[in-house]
């Protein structure tokens, strides 16, 4: 089976992102990485093709530096990459992103599209469902476990009080949560092999899309820095620690 | 003012609290305000939805809406949008709502903004970024309706005293859809996280899953609820329903007790609205201490039992 995994290059998840004058996240010239959430989707894709055969193709949209995200996934074991890179895509919103990804997925046969549940930097959390609707695919979202049998995708989806089991006929799309199996670390061999793997570069024109159709529909018009919570008191644990905490509970009238 | 739709999540037990919060806000943004309630419990929820500001409730109780992960709901909603032309459709940020909103966006070609915490007009919304350090005001452009997903507890629900007319919604035709084929549930104990006055929340600093029993005990004494950081949910210590933060729940209790939680921005987004914050952590540099009204540098496994003992002794 052929699996396409949607991946995103995000600024260093440990660092503090910066905004430029147009209130866009600075992505060029910054240390970045494959979104940690997407690694779970890559892992899920690799496990499926290990069981069923086939290939995992990574698809990303982003600036030149986004190739680092592809390289990471390829070194984990994915077979090929597709990189949509076009200056007109800077500042793309969720709908433009979904349209580009859907157009790129459509170019070749596939059985399953996988994605993380949301990006670490934008956190919109709806792009995969929009892609699924554009491709008229059933989507099984927020999976902590996935399997495929007889052309049917089966997932476990956590809920308030437990979990649901959801089935969808292939071809389908699924999003994978951080509760899914831990992503593997690239081996040295994997890292070396990644350099030889094919990465296709596409521009908007290759996808039959025009920049006008993808114009952003959201503008940041103002920015306020949140009032910092006044820092309280920090004490070393000691004899009267419990008393201090319970005093606070009493003051809050929750005792 | 343009009409505003609220996608009101309902269960056979009633509407979700966030539906009433969204209706309350919608009253100040548009007129008329309509709720769209789909799935079991929809018709029964109409009276409450009306009492919080919906003049019309578009409702259908068919289980196809709750079993197809937003597929049928998005198609029905798109049909209603086409017919009634709202300027804005409000959703919560729940998983179920995200399924519907993401698909609706593809069907309407509208702009979509997630994680909003406030709106000043149908095309103006605010969202916190960088873990809440900064709030941006965003102008929403392009074709109506604007689609905005709002974090739960962003608004206080206030009844309007109104009543709603119930309008039926046809079940859409379409396939292939996913199907929920099994549901595994455990009975809930204690108050819901969002409604609890005290939340005791645990992270990696608890060292192992079994130590969550300490937090259950403390929360039980305070009639509170237990929450968790994403790290320990991902590690499988506690179910996803415990998770507080960007990808989990937002809580605003009277007291939030963070036990062994470092305070990553991902987590902080979900709890910094608490009235009082107590943090217990071994690491004196943990970012959670920058938020805490009372921070304790020490071992949670020592401190929490002392707190439990102190509460018991004060109550005699």
Coordinates of C-alpha atoms in Angstrom, one line a residue:
Chain A
X1 CA 0.0 0.0 0.0
X2 CA 1.1 3.5 -0.7
X3 CA 1.1 6.0 2.1
X4 CA 1.5 9.7 1.8
X5 CA 2.5 11.5 5.1
X6 CA 1.9 15.3 5.3
X7 CA 4.8 16.8 7.2
X8 CA 5.7 20.3 8.3
X9 CA 8.9 22.0 9.0
X10 CA 8.6 24.1 12.1
X11 CA 10.9 26.5 13.9
X12 CA 12.8 24.9 16.7
X13 CA 10.1 23.6 19.0
X14 CA 12.2 24.4 22.1
X15 CA 13.0 27.9 21.1
X16 CA 11.0 31.1 21.1
X17 CA 9.6 31.9 17.7
X18 CA 9.9 35.4 16.3
X19 CA 7.5 37.5 14.3
X20 CA 8.5 39.7 11.4
X21 CA 7.1 43.2 10.6
X22 CA 4.1 41.6 8.9
X23 CA 3.4 39.4 12.0
X24 CA 4.5 36.2 10.2
X25 CA 6.6 33.6 11.9
X26 CA 10.2 34.0 10.8
X27 CA 11.0 30.7 9.1
X28 CA 14.0 31.5 7.0
X29 CA 17.4 31.3 8.6
X30 CA 16.2 29.8 11.8
X31 CA 17.0 26.4 13.2
X32 CA 14.0 24.2 12.5
X33 CA 13.0 20.6 12.4
X34 CA 10.3 18.1 11.4
X35 CA 7.3 18.9 13.6
X36 CA 7.6 16.4 16.5
X37 CA 3.9 15.7 16.1
X38 CA 4.4 14.6 12.5
X39 CA 7.0 12.1 13.5
X40 CA 4.2 9.9 14.9
X41 CA 2.5 10.0 11.5
X42 CA 5.7 9.0 9.8
X43 CA 6.1 6.1 12.3
X44 CA 2.6 4.9 11.7
X45 CA 3.1 5.0 8.0
X46 CA 6.4 3.0 8.2
X47 CA 4.7 0.4 10.4
X48 CA 1.9 0.0 7.9
X49 CA 4.2 -0.6 4.9
X50 CA 6.3 -2.9 7.0
X51 CA 3.2 -5.1 7.4
X52 CA 1.6 -4.6 4.0
X53 CA 4.4 -3.7 1.7
X54 CA 4.5 -0.5 -0.4
X55 CA 6.1 2.9 0.1
X56 CA 5.9 5.9 2.3
X57 CA 6.1 9.3 0.6
X58 CA 6.5 12.4 2.6
X59 CA 4.9 15.6 1.3
X60 CA 5.7 19.0 2.6
X61 CA 5.1 22.6 1.7
X62 CA 7.5 25.3 2.9
X63 CA 10.6 27.3 2.2
X64 CA 14.0 25.8 1.1
X65 CA 14.8 25.0 4.7
X66 CA 11.8 22.7 4.9
X67 CA 13.8 20.1 3.1
X68 CA 15.3 19.4 6.6
X69 CA 11.9 18.0 7.6
X70 CA 11.9 15.7 4.6
X71 CA 15.5 14.5 5.4
X72 CA 14.5 13.6 8.9
X73 CA 11.6 11.5 7.8
X74 CA 13.6 9.9 5.0
X75 CA 16.3 9.0 7.5
X76 CA 13.6 7.3 9.7
X77 CA 12.9 5.1 6.7
X78 CA 10.4 6.9 4.4
X79 CA 11.1 6.1 0.7
X80 CA 10.6 9.4 -1.1
X81 CA 9.8 13.1 -0.6
X82 CA 7.8 15.8 -2.4
X83 CA 8.6 19.4 -1.6
X84 CA 6.2 22.1 -2.7
X85 CA 8.3 25.3 -2.6
X86 CA 7.2 28.6 -4.1
X87 CA 7.8 32.2 -3.0
X88 CA 4.1 32.9 -3.5
X89 CA 3.3 30.5 -0.6
X90 CA 4.8 32.6 2.1
X91 CA 2.2 33.5 4.7
X92 CA -0.2 30.9 3.4
X93 CA -3.3 30.3 5.6
X94 CA -5.0 27.0 6.4
X95 CA -7.2 26.9 3.3
X96 CA -4.3 27.7 0.9
X97 CA -2.2 25.0 2.6
X98 CA -4.9 22.5 2.3
X99 CA -5.4 23.3 -1.4
X100 CA -1.7 22.9 -2.2
X101 CA -1.4 19.7 -0.2
X102 CA -4.6 18.2 -1.8
X103 CA -3.3 19.1 -5.3
X104 CA 0.0 17.5 -4.6
X105 CA -1.5 14.3 -3.2
X106 CA -3.7 13.9 -6.2
X107 CA -0.8 13.6 -8.6
X108 CA -0.2 9.9 -8.0
X109 CA -2.1 6.9 -6.7
X110 CA -2.2 6.4 -3.0
X111 CA -4.1 4.3 -0.4
X112 CA -3.7 6.3 2.7
X113 CA -2.8 9.9 3.7
X114 CA -1.5 10.4 7.2
X115 CA -0.9 13.6 9.2
X116 CA -0.2 14.8 12.7
X117 CA -3.2 16.2 14.5
X118 CA -1.9 19.8 14.5
X119 CA 1.3 21.7 13.9
X120 CA 3.4 22.7 16.9
X121 CA 3.7 26.3 15.6
X122 CA 0.3 27.1 14.1
X123 CA -1.9 24.6 16.1
X124 CA -4.9 25.1 13.8
X125 CA -5.7 21.4 13.9
X126 CA -8.1 21.3 10.9
X127 CA -5.9 21.2 7.8
X128 CA -6.0 17.4 7.4
X129 CA -9.8 17.3 7.5
X130 CA -9.9 20.1 4.9
X131 CA -7.5 18.2 2.7
X132 CA -9.7 15.1 3.1
X133 CA -12.8 16.9 2.0
X134 CA -11.0 18.5 -1.0
X135 CA -10.0 15.0 -2.0
X136 CA -13.4 13.6 -1.0
X137 CA -11.8 11.0 1.2
X138 CA -13.2 9.6 4.5
X139 CA -11.1 10.8 7.4
X140 CA -10.5 8.9 10.7
X141 CA -8.9 11.5 13.0
X142 CA -7.0 11.6 16.3
X143 CA -5.8 8.0 16.1
X144 CA -3.7 6.5 18.9
X145 CA -3.6 3.1 17.0
X146 CA -4.1 2.2 13.4
X147 CA -4.4 -0.9 11.4
X148 CA -5.5 -1.9 7.9
X149 CA -7.3 -5.1 7.0
X150 CA -9.1 -6.0 3.8
X151 CA -9.0 -2.5 2.4
X152 CA -10.4 -1.0 5.6
X153 CA -8.6 1.4 7.9
X154 CA -9.3 0.8 11.6
X155 CA -8.3 3.3 14.3
X156 CA -8.7 3.8 18.0
X157 CA -9.8 7.4 18.8
X158 CA -9.6 8.6 22.5
X159 CA -12.7 10.2 23.9
X160 CA -13.7 11.8 27.2
X161 CA -14.5 8.5 28.9
X162 CA -12.5 6.0 26.9
X163 CA -12.1 5.4 23.2
X164 CA -14.0 4.7 20.0
X165 CA -13.1 2.3 17.3
X166 CA -13.6 3.9 13.9
X167 CA -13.4 2.2 10.5
X168 CA -13.0 3.8 7.0
X169 CA -12.7 2.3 3.6
X170 CA -9.4 3.0 1.7
X171 CA -8.4 5.3 0.2
X172 CA -8.7 7.4 3.4
X173 CA -6.9 10.0 5.5
X174 CA -6.0 9.6 9.2
X175 CA -4.4 11.9 11.8
X176 CA -2.1 10.4 14.4
X177 CA -1.8 11.6 18.0
X178 CA 1.2 11.6 20.3
X179 CA -0.3 8.6 22.1
X180 CA 0.5 6.4 19.0
X181 CA 3.7 4.3 19.1
X182 CA 6.8 6.3 19.7
X183 CA 8.7 7.4 16.5
X184 CA 11.9 5.5 15.8
X185 CA 15.3 7.2 15.9
X186 CA 17.1 7.4 12.5
X187 CA 20.0 4.9 12.4
X188 CA 23.3 6.0 10.9
X189 CA 22.6 3.8 7.9
X190 CA 19.2 5.5 7.6
X191 CA 20.8 9.0 7.7
X192 CA 23.3 8.0 5.0
X193 CA 20.6 6.4 2.8
X194 CA 18.3 9.5 3.1
X195 CA 20.8 11.5 1.0
X196 CA 20.2 9.1 -1.9
X197 CA 16.4 9.1 -1.8
X198 CA 14.4 10.9 -4.4
X199 CA 12.9 14.3 -3.5
X200 CA 10.6 15.9 -6.1
X201 CA 10.4 19.6 -6.1
X202 CA 7.2 21.2 -7.2
X203 CA 6.1 24.8 -7.8
X204 CA 2.6 26.2 -7.8
X205 CA 2.5 26.0 -11.6
X206 CA 3.2 22.3 -11.5
X207 CA 0.1 21.9 -9.4
X208 CA -2.1 24.0 -11.7
X209 CA -2.6 26.5 -8.9
X210 CA -2.3 30.3 -9.2
X211 CA -1.0 32.5 -6.4
X212 CA -4.2 34.6 -6.6
X213 CA -6.4 31.7 -5.7
X214 CA -4.2 31.1 -2.6
X215 CA -4.1 34.7 -1.4
X216 CA -4.1 34.7 2.5
X217 CA -7.5 35.5 4.0
X218 CA -6.2 36.4 7.4
X219 CA -4.2 39.4 8.5
X220 CA -2.8 40.1 11.9
X221 CA -3.8 43.7 12.6
X222 CA -2.7 44.1 16.2
X223 CA -0.6 42.5 18.9
X224 CA -0.7 42.8 22.6
X225 CA 1.7 41.3 25.0
X226 CA -0.2 39.5 27.7
X227 CA 0.1 40.9 31.2
X228 CA 2.5 38.5 32.9
X229 CA 1.0 36.8 35.9
X230 CA 2.7 38.5 38.9
X231 CA 5.3 36.0 40.0
X232 CA 4.4 34.6 43.4
X233 CA 6.6 33.2 46.1
X234 CA 8.9 30.2 45.6
X235 CA 9.9 28.3 48.7
X236 CA 12.1 25.3 49.4
X237 CA 10.2 22.3 50.6
X238 CA 10.5 22.1 54.3
X239 CA 8.6 21.6 57.5
X240 CA 5.9 24.2 57.0
X241 CA 5.3 23.5 53.2
X242 CA 2.1 21.6 53.7
X243 CA 0.8 24.2 56.0
X244 CA 1.5 27.0 53.5
X245 CA -0.3 25.1 50.7
X246 CA -3.3 24.2 52.8
X247 CA -3.5 27.9 54.0
X248 CA -3.8 28.9 50.4
X249 CA -6.5 26.3 49.8
X250 CA -8.4 27.7 52.8
X251 CA -8.0 31.2 51.5
X252 CA -9.4 30.1 48.2
X253 CA -12.4 28.5 50.1
X254 CA -11.9 25.1 48.5
X255 CA -11.0 23.2 51.7
Chain B
X1 CA -25.8 42.6 12.0
X2 CA -25.2 39.4 10.0
X3 CA -26.7 36.1 11.1
X4 CA -24.4 34.0 13.2
X5 CA -24.5 30.2 13.5
X6 CA -23.2 28.3 16.5
X7 CA -22.3 24.6 15.9
X8 CA -23.7 23.3 19.2
X9 CA -22.2 20.0 20.3
X10 CA -24.9 17.9 22.0
X11 CA -25.2 14.6 23.7
X12 CA -28.2 12.7 25.0
X13 CA -27.3 14.2 28.4
X14 CA -27.7 17.8 27.0
X15 CA -25.7 20.4 25.2
X16 CA -22.0 20.7 25.9
X17 CA -21.3 23.7 28.2
X18 CA -19.2 25.3 25.5
X19 CA -22.2 25.5 23.2
X20 CA -23.9 27.9 25.7
X21 CA -20.7 29.9 26.0
X22 CA -20.6 30.3 22.2
X23 CA -24.3 31.3 22.0
X24 CA -23.7 33.9 24.7
X25 CA -20.9 35.5 22.7
X26 CA -22.8 35.1 19.4
X27 CA -25.6 37.4 20.7
X28 CA -23.2 40.3 20.7
X29 CA -21.9 39.6 17.2
X30 CA -24.9 39.0 15.0
X31 CA -28.6 38.7 14.6
X32 CA -30.3 36.4 14.4
X33 CA -28.3 33.7 16.2
X34 CA -29.0 30.1 15.2
X35 CA -27.7 26.9 16.7
X36 CA -27.0 23.8 14.6
X37 CA -27.4 20.7 16.7
X38 CA -26.8 17.3 15.1
X39 CA -26.9 13.8 16.5
X40 CA -28.7 12.1 19.4
X41 CA -30.0 14.7 21.9
X42 CA -30.3 17.5 19.4
X43 CA -34.0 18.1 19.6
X44 CA -34.0 17.8 23.4
X45 CA -31.2 20.3 23.7
X46 CA -33.2 23.0 21.7
X47 CA -34.9 24.4 24.8
X48 CA -31.6 25.1 26.6
X49 CA -30.0 26.4 23.4
X50 CA -32.9 28.8 23.0
X51 CA -32.6 29.9 26.6
X52 CA -29.0 31.0 25.8
X53 CA -29.7 32.9 22.7
X54 CA -30.5 30.7 19.7
X55 CA -33.7 32.0 18.1
X56 CA -33.6 29.0 15.7
X57 CA -32.2 25.5 16.4
X58 CA -31.6 23.5 13.3
X59 CA -31.8 20.0 14.7
X60 CA -31.6 16.3 13.7
X61 CA -31.3 13.4 16.2
X62 CA -30.0 10.9 13.6
X63 CA -27.0 8.9 15.0
X64 CA -25.4 9.2 11.5
X65 CA -24.2 12.6 12.7
X66 CA -22.4 11.3 15.7
X67 CA -21.0 8.2 14.1
X68 CA -19.4 9.6 11.0
X69 CA -16.7 11.9 12.5
X70 CA -18.2 15.1 11.2
X71 CA -18.7 14.0 7.6
X72 CA -22.5 14.1 7.6
X73 CA -22.5 17.1 9.9
X74 CA -20.3 19.1 7.6
X75 CA -22.5 18.4 4.6
X76 CA -25.7 19.4 6.4
X77 CA -24.0 22.5 7.8
X78 CA -22.8 23.5 4.4
X79 CA -26.4 23.1 3.1
X80 CA -27.7 25.4 5.9
X81 CA -24.9 27.9 5.3
X82 CA -25.8 28.0 1.6
X83 CA -29.5 28.7 2.4
X84 CA -29.2 31.1 5.3
X85 CA -25.9 32.9 4.6
X86 CA -24.5 33.5 8.1
X87 CA -21.5 35.8 8.4
X88 CA -19.9 33.6 10.9
X89 CA -20.0 30.0 12.1
X90 CA -18.6 29.5 15.6
X91 CA -17.2 26.1 16.8
X92 CA -15.4 24.9 19.9
X93 CA -11.9 23.5 19.5
X94 CA -13.0 20.0 20.5
X95 CA -11.9 17.1 18.3
X96 CA -15.5 16.5 17.1
X97 CA -15.9 20.2 16.2
X98 CA -12.5 20.3 14.4
X99 CA -13.7 17.4 12.2
X100 CA -16.7 19.4 11.1
X101 CA -15.1 22.8 10.8
X102 CA -12.2 21.5 8.7
X103 CA -14.5 19.9 6.2
X104 CA -16.9 22.9 6.2
X105 CA -13.9 25.1 5.2
X106 CA -13.3 22.9 2.1
X107 CA -17.0 23.1 1.2
X108 CA -17.4 26.9 1.6
X109 CA -13.9 28.1 0.7
X110 CA -14.0 30.4 3.8
X111 CA -11.2 31.4 6.0
X112 CA -10.8 29.5 9.3
X113 CA -9.2 30.5 12.5
X114 CA -8.6 28.2 15.4
X115 CA -7.8 28.6 19.1
X116 CA -9.6 32.0 19.3
X117 CA -10.3 33.4 22.8
X118 CA -12.4 36.4 21.8
X119 CA -14.1 38.1 18.9
X120 CA -15.1 41.7 18.5
X121 CA -17.0 41.3 15.2
X122 CA -17.9 38.4 12.8
X123 CA -14.6 39.2 11.0
X124 CA -12.3 40.1 13.9
X125 CA -11.0 37.5 16.3
X126 CA -8.2 37.2 18.9
X127 CA -5.9 34.3 19.6
X128 CA -3.1 33.8 22.0
X129 CA 0.2 32.6 20.5
X130 CA 3.5 31.5 22.0
X131 CA 1.8 30.0 24.9
X132 CA -0.2 33.0 25.7
X133 CA 2.7 35.5 25.9
X134 CA 1.2 37.4 23.0
X135 CA -2.3 37.9 21.8
X136 CA -2.9 38.7 18.1
X137 CA -5.9 40.4 16.7
X138 CA -6.7 38.9 13.3
X139 CA -8.9 40.4 10.5
X140 CA -10.8 37.6 8.7
X141 CA -11.3 38.2 5.0
X142 CA -12.6 36.4 2.0
X143 CA -16.0 34.9 1.4
X144 CA -18.6 34.4 4.3
X145 CA -19.1 32.7 6.5
X146 CA -16.0 33.2 8.6
X147 CA -15.2 30.0 10.5
X148 CA -13.8 30.5 14.0
X149 CA -13.0 27.8 16.6
X150 CA -13.0 29.1 20.1
X151 CA -11.3 27.6 23.1
X152 CA -13.7 26.4 25.8
X153 CA -14.2 28.6 28.8
X154 CA -13.3 31.7 26.9
X155 CA -16.7 33.2 27.7
X156 CA -19.1 32.8 30.6
X157 CA -22.4 31.4 29.6
X158 CA -25.4 33.7 30.5
X159 CA -29.0 32.9 29.7
X160 CA -30.9 35.2 27.5
X161 CA -34.3 33.9 28.5
X162 CA -35.2 33.4 24.9
X163 CA -36.9 30.5 23.2
X164 CA -36.0 28.8 20.0
X165 CA -38.0 27.5 17.0
X166 CA -36.8 24.0 16.0
X167 CA -36.2 23.5 12.3
X168 CA -35.5 20.1 10.9
X169 CA -32.3 19.3 9.0
X170 CA -32.3 16.6 6.3
X171 CA -29.7 13.8 6.5
X172 CA -27.3 14.3 3.7
X173 CA -26.5 11.7 1.1
X174 CA -22.8 10.8 0.7
X175 CA -20.2 8.2 1.0
X176 CA -17.8 6.8 1.7
X177 CA -17.9 7.8 5.3
X178 CA -16.0 6.5 8.3
X179 CA -18.1 4.7 10.9
X180 CA -17.8 4.5 14.6
X181 CA -18.1 0.7 15.1
X182 CA -17.3 0.4 18.8
X183 CA -17.5 2.7 21.8
X184 CA -15.5 1.9 25.0
X185 CA -16.4 4.0 28.0
X186 CA -15.7 4.0 31.7
X187 CA -18.1 5.7 34.1
X188 CA -16.9 9.1 35.1
X189 CA -16.0 9.8 38.7
X190 CA -15.9 13.2 40.4
X191 CA -16.6 16.6 38.7
X192 CA -15.7 17.2 35.1
X193 CA -12.3 18.9 34.7
X194 CA -13.7 22.0 33.2
X195 CA -16.2 22.4 36.0
X196 CA -14.0 21.5 39.0
X197 CA -13.1 24.3 41.5
X198 CA -9.8 22.5 42.2
X199 CA -7.7 20.8 39.6
X200 CA -4.7 18.6 40.7
X201 CA -2.5 18.0 37.7
X202 CA 0.5 15.7 37.3
X203 CA 3.5 15.4 35.0
X204 CA 6.7 13.5 34.5
X205 CA 7.9 14.6 38.0
X206 CA 5.6 11.9 39.4
X207 CA 8.1 9.4 38.1
X208 CA 5.6 6.7 37.4
X209 CA 2.0 6.1 36.5
X210 CA 1.0 4.5 39.8
X211 CA 1.9 7.7 41.7
X212 CA -1.2 9.4 40.1
X213 CA -3.1 7.6 42.9
X214 CA -1.7 10.3 45.2
X215 CA -3.2 13.0 43.1
X216 CA -6.6 11.2 42.9
X217 CA -6.5 11.1 46.7
X218 CA -5.8 14.8 47.1
X219 CA -8.3 15.7 44.4
X220 CA -10.9 13.5 46.1
X221 CA -10.4 15.3 49.5
X222 CA -10.9 18.7 47.8
X223 CA -13.8 17.5 45.6
X224 CA -11.6 18.4 42.6
X225 CA -10.6 16.7 39.4
X226 CA -7.3 15.3 38.2
X227 CA -5.5 16.5 35.1
X228 CA -2.2 15.8 33.4
X229 CA 0.4 17.2 31.1
X230 CA 0.7 16.0 27.6
X231 CA 4.0 14.1 28.3
X232 CA 2.3 11.7 30.7
X233 CA -0.8 11.2 28.5
X234 CA 1.5 10.4 25.6
X235 CA 3.4 8.0 27.8
X236 CA 0.1 6.2 28.5
X237 CA 0.0 6.9 32.3
X238 CA -3.5 8.4 32.1
X239 CA -6.1 8.7 29.4
X240 CA -6.3 11.5 27.0
X241 CA -9.3 12.9 28.8
X242 CA -7.0 14.1 31.5
X243 CA -4.8 16.2 29.2
X244 CA -4.7 20.0 29.9
X245 CA -3.1 22.4 27.4
X246 CA -3.1 23.4 23.8
X247 CA -4.1 19.9 22.5
X248 CA -6.2 19.1 25.6
X249 CA -8.6 20.9 27.9
X250 CA -8.7 24.4 29.1
X251 CA -9.4 24.8 32.8
X252 CA -10.0 27.9 35.0
X253 CA -10.4 26.5 38.5
X254 CA -10.2 28.5 41.8
X255 CA -6.9 26.6 42.5
X256 CA -4.7 24.7 40.1
X257 CA -2.1 22.4 41.7
X258 CA 0.7 21.5 39.3
X259 CA 2.6 18.5 40.5
X260 CA 5.8 17.6 38.8
X261 CA 4.9 19.7 35.7
X262 CA 7.6 21.8 34.2
X263 CA 5.2 24.3 32.6
X264 CA 5.9 24.0 28.9
X265 CA 3.9 26.7 26.9
X266 CA 1.9 23.8 25.5
X267 CA 0.5 23.1 29.0
X268 CA 0.4 26.6 30.3
X269 CA -2.2 27.7 27.6
X270 CA -4.7 25.3 29.2
X271 CA -4.3 26.4 32.8
X272 CA -3.0 29.9 33.2
X273 CA -6.6 31.2 33.7
X274 CA -6.7 29.6 37.1
X275 CA -7.3 32.0 40.0
X276 CA -4.5 30.6 42.1
X277 CA -1.7 28.3 41.0
X278 CA 0.4 26.1 43.3
X279 CA 3.4 24.4 41.7
X280 CA 5.5 21.6 43.2
X281 CA 8.6 20.7 41.2
X282 CA 12.2 19.5 41.9
X283 CA 13.7 21.9 39.4
X284 CA 14.0 25.4 40.7
X285 CA 14.3 26.7 37.1
X286 CA 11.0 25.1 35.9
X287 CA 9.0 27.7 34.0
X288 CA 5.9 26.8 36.0
X289 CA 7.4 28.8 38.9
X290 CA 7.1 32.0 36.9
X291 CA 3.3 31.6 37.0
X292 CA 2.8 30.1 40.4
X293 CA 1.4 32.1 43.3
X294 CA 3.1 29.6 45.5
X295 CA 6.0 27.5 44.2
X296 CA 7.5 24.7 46.2
X297 CA 10.9 23.4 45.1
X298 CA 10.9 19.8 46.3
X299 CA 9.9 16.2 45.6
X300 CA 6.2 15.8 44.8
X301 CA 6.2 12.4 46.3
X302 CA 7.2 13.8 49.7
X303 CA 5.1 17.1 49.6
X304 CA 1.8 15.7 48.3
X305 CA 1.4 13.1 51.2
X306 CA 2.2 15.9 53.7
X307 CA -0.5 18.1 52.1
X308 CA -3.0 15.2 52.3
X309 CA -2.1 14.7 56.0
X310 CA -2.4 18.4 56.8
X311 CA -5.9 18.6 55.3
X312 CA -7.0 15.5 57.2
X313 CA -5.6 16.9 60.5
X314 CA -7.3 20.3 60.0
X315 CA -10.6 18.5 59.4
X316 CA -10.1 16.4 62.5

